Tab-separated table of C-alpha atoms in Angstrom:
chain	number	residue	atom	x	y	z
A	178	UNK	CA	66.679	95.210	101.673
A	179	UNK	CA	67.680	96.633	98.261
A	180	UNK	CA	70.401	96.180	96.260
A	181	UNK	CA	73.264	98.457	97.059
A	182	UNK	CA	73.122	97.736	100.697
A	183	UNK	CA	73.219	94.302	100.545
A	184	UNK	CA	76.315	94.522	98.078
A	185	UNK	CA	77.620	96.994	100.744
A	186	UNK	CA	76.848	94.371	103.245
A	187	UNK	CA	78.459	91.644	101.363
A	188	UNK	CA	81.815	93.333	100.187
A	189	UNK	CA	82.118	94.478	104.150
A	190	UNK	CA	82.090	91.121	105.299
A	191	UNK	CA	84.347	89.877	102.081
A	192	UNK	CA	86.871	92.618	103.250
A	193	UNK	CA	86.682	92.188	106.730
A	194	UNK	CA	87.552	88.512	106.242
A	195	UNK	CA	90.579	89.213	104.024
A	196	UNK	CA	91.790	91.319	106.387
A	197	UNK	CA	91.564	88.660	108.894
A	198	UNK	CA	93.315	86.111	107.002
A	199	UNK	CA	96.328	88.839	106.363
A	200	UNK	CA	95.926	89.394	110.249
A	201	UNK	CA	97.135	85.445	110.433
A	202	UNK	CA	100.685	86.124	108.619
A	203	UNK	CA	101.883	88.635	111.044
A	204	UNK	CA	105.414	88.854	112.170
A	205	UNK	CA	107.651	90.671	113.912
A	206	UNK	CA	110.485	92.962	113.097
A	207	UNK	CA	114.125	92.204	114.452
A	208	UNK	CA	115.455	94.558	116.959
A	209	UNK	CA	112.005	95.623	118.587
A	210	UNK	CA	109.740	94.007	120.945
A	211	UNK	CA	108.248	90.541	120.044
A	212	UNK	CA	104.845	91.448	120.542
A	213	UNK	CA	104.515	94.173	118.404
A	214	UNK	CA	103.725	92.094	114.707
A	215	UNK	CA	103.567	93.958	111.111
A	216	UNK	CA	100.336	92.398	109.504
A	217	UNK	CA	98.785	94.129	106.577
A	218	UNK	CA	95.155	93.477	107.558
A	219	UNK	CA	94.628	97.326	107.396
A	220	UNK	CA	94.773	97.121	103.180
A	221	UNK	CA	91.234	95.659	102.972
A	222	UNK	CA	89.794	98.832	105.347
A	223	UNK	CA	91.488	100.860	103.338
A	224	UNK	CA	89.320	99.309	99.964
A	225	UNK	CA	86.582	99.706	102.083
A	226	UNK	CA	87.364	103.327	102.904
A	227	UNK	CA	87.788	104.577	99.362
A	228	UNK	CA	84.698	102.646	98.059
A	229	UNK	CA	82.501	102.867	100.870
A	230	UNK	CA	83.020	105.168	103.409
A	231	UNK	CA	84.673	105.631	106.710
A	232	UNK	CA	82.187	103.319	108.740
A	233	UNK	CA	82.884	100.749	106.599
A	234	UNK	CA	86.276	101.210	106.894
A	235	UNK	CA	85.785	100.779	110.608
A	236	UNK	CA	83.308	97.947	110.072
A	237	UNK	CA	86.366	95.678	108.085
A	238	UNK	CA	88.573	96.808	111.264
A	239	UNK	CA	86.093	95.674	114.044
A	240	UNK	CA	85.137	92.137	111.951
A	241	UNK	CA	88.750	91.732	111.149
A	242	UNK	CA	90.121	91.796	115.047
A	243	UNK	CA	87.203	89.928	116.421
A	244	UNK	CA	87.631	87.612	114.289
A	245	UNK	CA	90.847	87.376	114.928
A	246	UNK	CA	90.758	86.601	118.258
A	247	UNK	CA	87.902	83.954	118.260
A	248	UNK	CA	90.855	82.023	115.690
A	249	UNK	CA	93.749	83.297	118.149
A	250	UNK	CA	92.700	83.607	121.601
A	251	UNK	CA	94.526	85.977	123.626
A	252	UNK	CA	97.082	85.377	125.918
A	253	UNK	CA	95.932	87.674	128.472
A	254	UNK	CA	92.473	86.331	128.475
A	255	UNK	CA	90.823	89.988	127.272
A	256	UNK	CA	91.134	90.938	123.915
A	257	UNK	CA	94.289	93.959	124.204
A	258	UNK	CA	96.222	93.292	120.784
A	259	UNK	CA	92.921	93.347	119.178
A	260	UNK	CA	91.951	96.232	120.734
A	261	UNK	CA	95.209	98.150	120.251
A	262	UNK	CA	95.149	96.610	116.612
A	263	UNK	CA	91.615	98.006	115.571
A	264	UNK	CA	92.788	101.571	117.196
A	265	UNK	CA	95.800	101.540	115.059
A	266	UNK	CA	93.730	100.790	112.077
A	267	UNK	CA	90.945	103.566	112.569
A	268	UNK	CA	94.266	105.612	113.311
A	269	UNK	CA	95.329	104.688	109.300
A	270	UNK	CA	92.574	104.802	107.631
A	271	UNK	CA	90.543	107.923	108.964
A	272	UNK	CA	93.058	110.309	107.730
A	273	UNK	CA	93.242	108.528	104.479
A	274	UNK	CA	89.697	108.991	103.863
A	275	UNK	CA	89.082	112.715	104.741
A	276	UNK	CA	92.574	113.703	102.223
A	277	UNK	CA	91.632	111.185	99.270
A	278	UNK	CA	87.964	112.380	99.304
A	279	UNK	CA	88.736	115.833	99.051
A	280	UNK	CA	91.500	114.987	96.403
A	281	UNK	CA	90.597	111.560	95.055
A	282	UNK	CA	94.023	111.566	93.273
A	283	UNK	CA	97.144	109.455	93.799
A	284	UNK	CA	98.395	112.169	94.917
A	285	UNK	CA	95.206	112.340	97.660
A	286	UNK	CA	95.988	109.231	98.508
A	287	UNK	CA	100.009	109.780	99.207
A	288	UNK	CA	99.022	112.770	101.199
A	289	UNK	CA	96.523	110.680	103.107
A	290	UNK	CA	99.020	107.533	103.521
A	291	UNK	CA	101.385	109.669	105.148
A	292	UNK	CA	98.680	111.778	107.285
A	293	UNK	CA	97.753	108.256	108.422
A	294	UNK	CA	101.299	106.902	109.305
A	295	UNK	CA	101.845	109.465	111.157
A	296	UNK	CA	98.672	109.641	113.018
A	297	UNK	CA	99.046	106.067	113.465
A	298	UNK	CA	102.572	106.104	114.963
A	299	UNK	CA	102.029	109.286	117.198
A	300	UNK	CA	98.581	107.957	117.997
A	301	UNK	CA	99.699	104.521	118.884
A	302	UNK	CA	102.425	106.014	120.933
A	303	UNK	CA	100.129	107.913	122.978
A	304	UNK	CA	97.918	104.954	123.641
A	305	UNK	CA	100.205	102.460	124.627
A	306	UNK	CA	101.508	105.065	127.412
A	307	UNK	CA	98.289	105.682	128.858
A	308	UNK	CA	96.237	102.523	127.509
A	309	UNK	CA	97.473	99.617	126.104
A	310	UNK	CA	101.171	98.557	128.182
A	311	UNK	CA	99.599	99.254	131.294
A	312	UNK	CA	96.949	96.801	130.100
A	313	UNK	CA	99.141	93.800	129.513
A	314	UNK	CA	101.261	94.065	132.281
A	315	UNK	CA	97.960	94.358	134.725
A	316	UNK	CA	96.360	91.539	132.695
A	317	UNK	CA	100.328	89.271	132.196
A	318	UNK	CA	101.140	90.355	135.731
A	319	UNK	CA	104.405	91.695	134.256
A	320	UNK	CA	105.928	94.454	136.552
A	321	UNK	CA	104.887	97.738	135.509
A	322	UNK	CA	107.352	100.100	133.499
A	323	UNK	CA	107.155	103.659	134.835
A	324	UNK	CA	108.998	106.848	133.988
A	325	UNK	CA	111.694	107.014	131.393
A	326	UNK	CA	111.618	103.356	131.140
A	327	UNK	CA	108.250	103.388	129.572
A	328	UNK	CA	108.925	106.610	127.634
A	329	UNK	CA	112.224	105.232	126.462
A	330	UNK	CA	110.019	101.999	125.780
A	331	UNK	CA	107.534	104.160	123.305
A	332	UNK	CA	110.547	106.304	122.000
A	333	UNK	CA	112.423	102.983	120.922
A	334	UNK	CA	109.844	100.645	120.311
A	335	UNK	CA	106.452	101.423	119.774
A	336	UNK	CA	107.087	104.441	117.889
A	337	UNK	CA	109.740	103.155	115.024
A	338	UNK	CA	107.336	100.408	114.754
A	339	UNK	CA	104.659	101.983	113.516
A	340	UNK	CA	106.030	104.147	111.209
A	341	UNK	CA	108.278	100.911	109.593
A	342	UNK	CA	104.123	99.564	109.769
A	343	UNK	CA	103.026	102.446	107.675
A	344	UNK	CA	105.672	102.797	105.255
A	345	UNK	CA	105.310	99.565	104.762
A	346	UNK	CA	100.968	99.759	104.112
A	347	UNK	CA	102.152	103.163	102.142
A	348	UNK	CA	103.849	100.780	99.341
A	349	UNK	CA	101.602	98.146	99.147
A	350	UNK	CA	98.534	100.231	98.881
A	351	UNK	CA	99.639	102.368	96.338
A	352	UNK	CA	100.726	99.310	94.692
A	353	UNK	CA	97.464	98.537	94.643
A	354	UNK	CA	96.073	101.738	94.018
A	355	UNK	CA	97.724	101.487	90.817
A	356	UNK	CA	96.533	98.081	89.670
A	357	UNK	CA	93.022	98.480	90.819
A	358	UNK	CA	91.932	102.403	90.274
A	359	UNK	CA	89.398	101.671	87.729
A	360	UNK	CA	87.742	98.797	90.154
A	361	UNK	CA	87.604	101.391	93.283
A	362	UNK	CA	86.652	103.778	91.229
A	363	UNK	CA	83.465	101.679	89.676
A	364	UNK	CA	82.829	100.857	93.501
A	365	UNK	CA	82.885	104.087	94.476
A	366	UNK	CA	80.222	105.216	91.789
A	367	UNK	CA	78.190	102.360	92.291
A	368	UNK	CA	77.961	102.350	96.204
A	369	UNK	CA	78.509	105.605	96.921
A	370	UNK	CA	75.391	107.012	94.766
């Protein structure tokens, strides 16, 4: 195995671990649903994005929710936060990647931020409709919201959620951005290449 893969290997697993450990400080925000948490396990995909790649990106994602739930468990006995959790973080980071490589500029990066948000919230909203809240009730044997309940439920809840969720990565990753361009940008060259 040479070199550069291995160090791609290593700083997946590094990242995806990080991200599972932020996954563990999640909490919720007051006046919506319980059950939707903010965690900001999505920062270490988004290293791995702009220094890898998009499939690395993805990689941190899928190591960070499985791991997640072989710490957590899941209440409904199948994995559905985790699911819904790794969607909503290729949701995030995909668009980030495609605008900062075309731009890599802080400026890229905003554009891609909010391209991500918003595919993230609209995405997310979409999902839970068709996907994810027909899941846990099935799986919590909760009674089923139909109609303009669930809409109202997605309009309300799901929806200001995630955007809160990505103005809230938006910050802190351009915090970071900011403190550690040279770093990604050494990654980048060396990986990349």
């Amino acid at each position: 195995m040479n070199n550069k893969k291995l160090r791609k290997m290593i700083l997946i697993a590094i990242l995806g671990s990080i991200g599972t450990i932020l996954m563990q400080f999640n909490f919720p925000l007051p006046a919506l649903p319980g059950f939707l948490k903010i965690d900001f396990g999505e920062i270490p995909a988004v290293l791995a994005i702009m220094t890898m790649g998009p499939v690395a990106g993805i990689l941190v994602e899928l190591i960070k929710n499985v791991m997640h739930w072989f710490m957590s468990g899941s209440p409904t006995g199948v994995p559905v936060g985790e699911i819904a959790n790794f969607a909503t973080g290729v949701l995030f980071i995909m668009p980030i990647y495609f605008i900062h490589n075309k731009f890599k500029s802080s400026k890229g990066l905003a554009a891609g931020l909010i391209a991500g948000t918003v595919a993230m919230a609209v995405g997310m909203s979409v999902l839970n409709y068709v996907l994810f809240l027909p899941m846990y009730t099935y799986f919590m044997n909760f009674p089923a919201m139909v109609g303009s309940e669930l809409s109202t439920f997605i309009v309300l809840g799901v929806l200001p959620f995630n955007v809160i969720k990505g103005i809230m990565l938006m910050a802190i990753t351009m915090l970071l951005f900011k403190s550690m361009k040279k770093w990604i940008i050494q990654q980048r060259t060396q990986l990349m290449a």
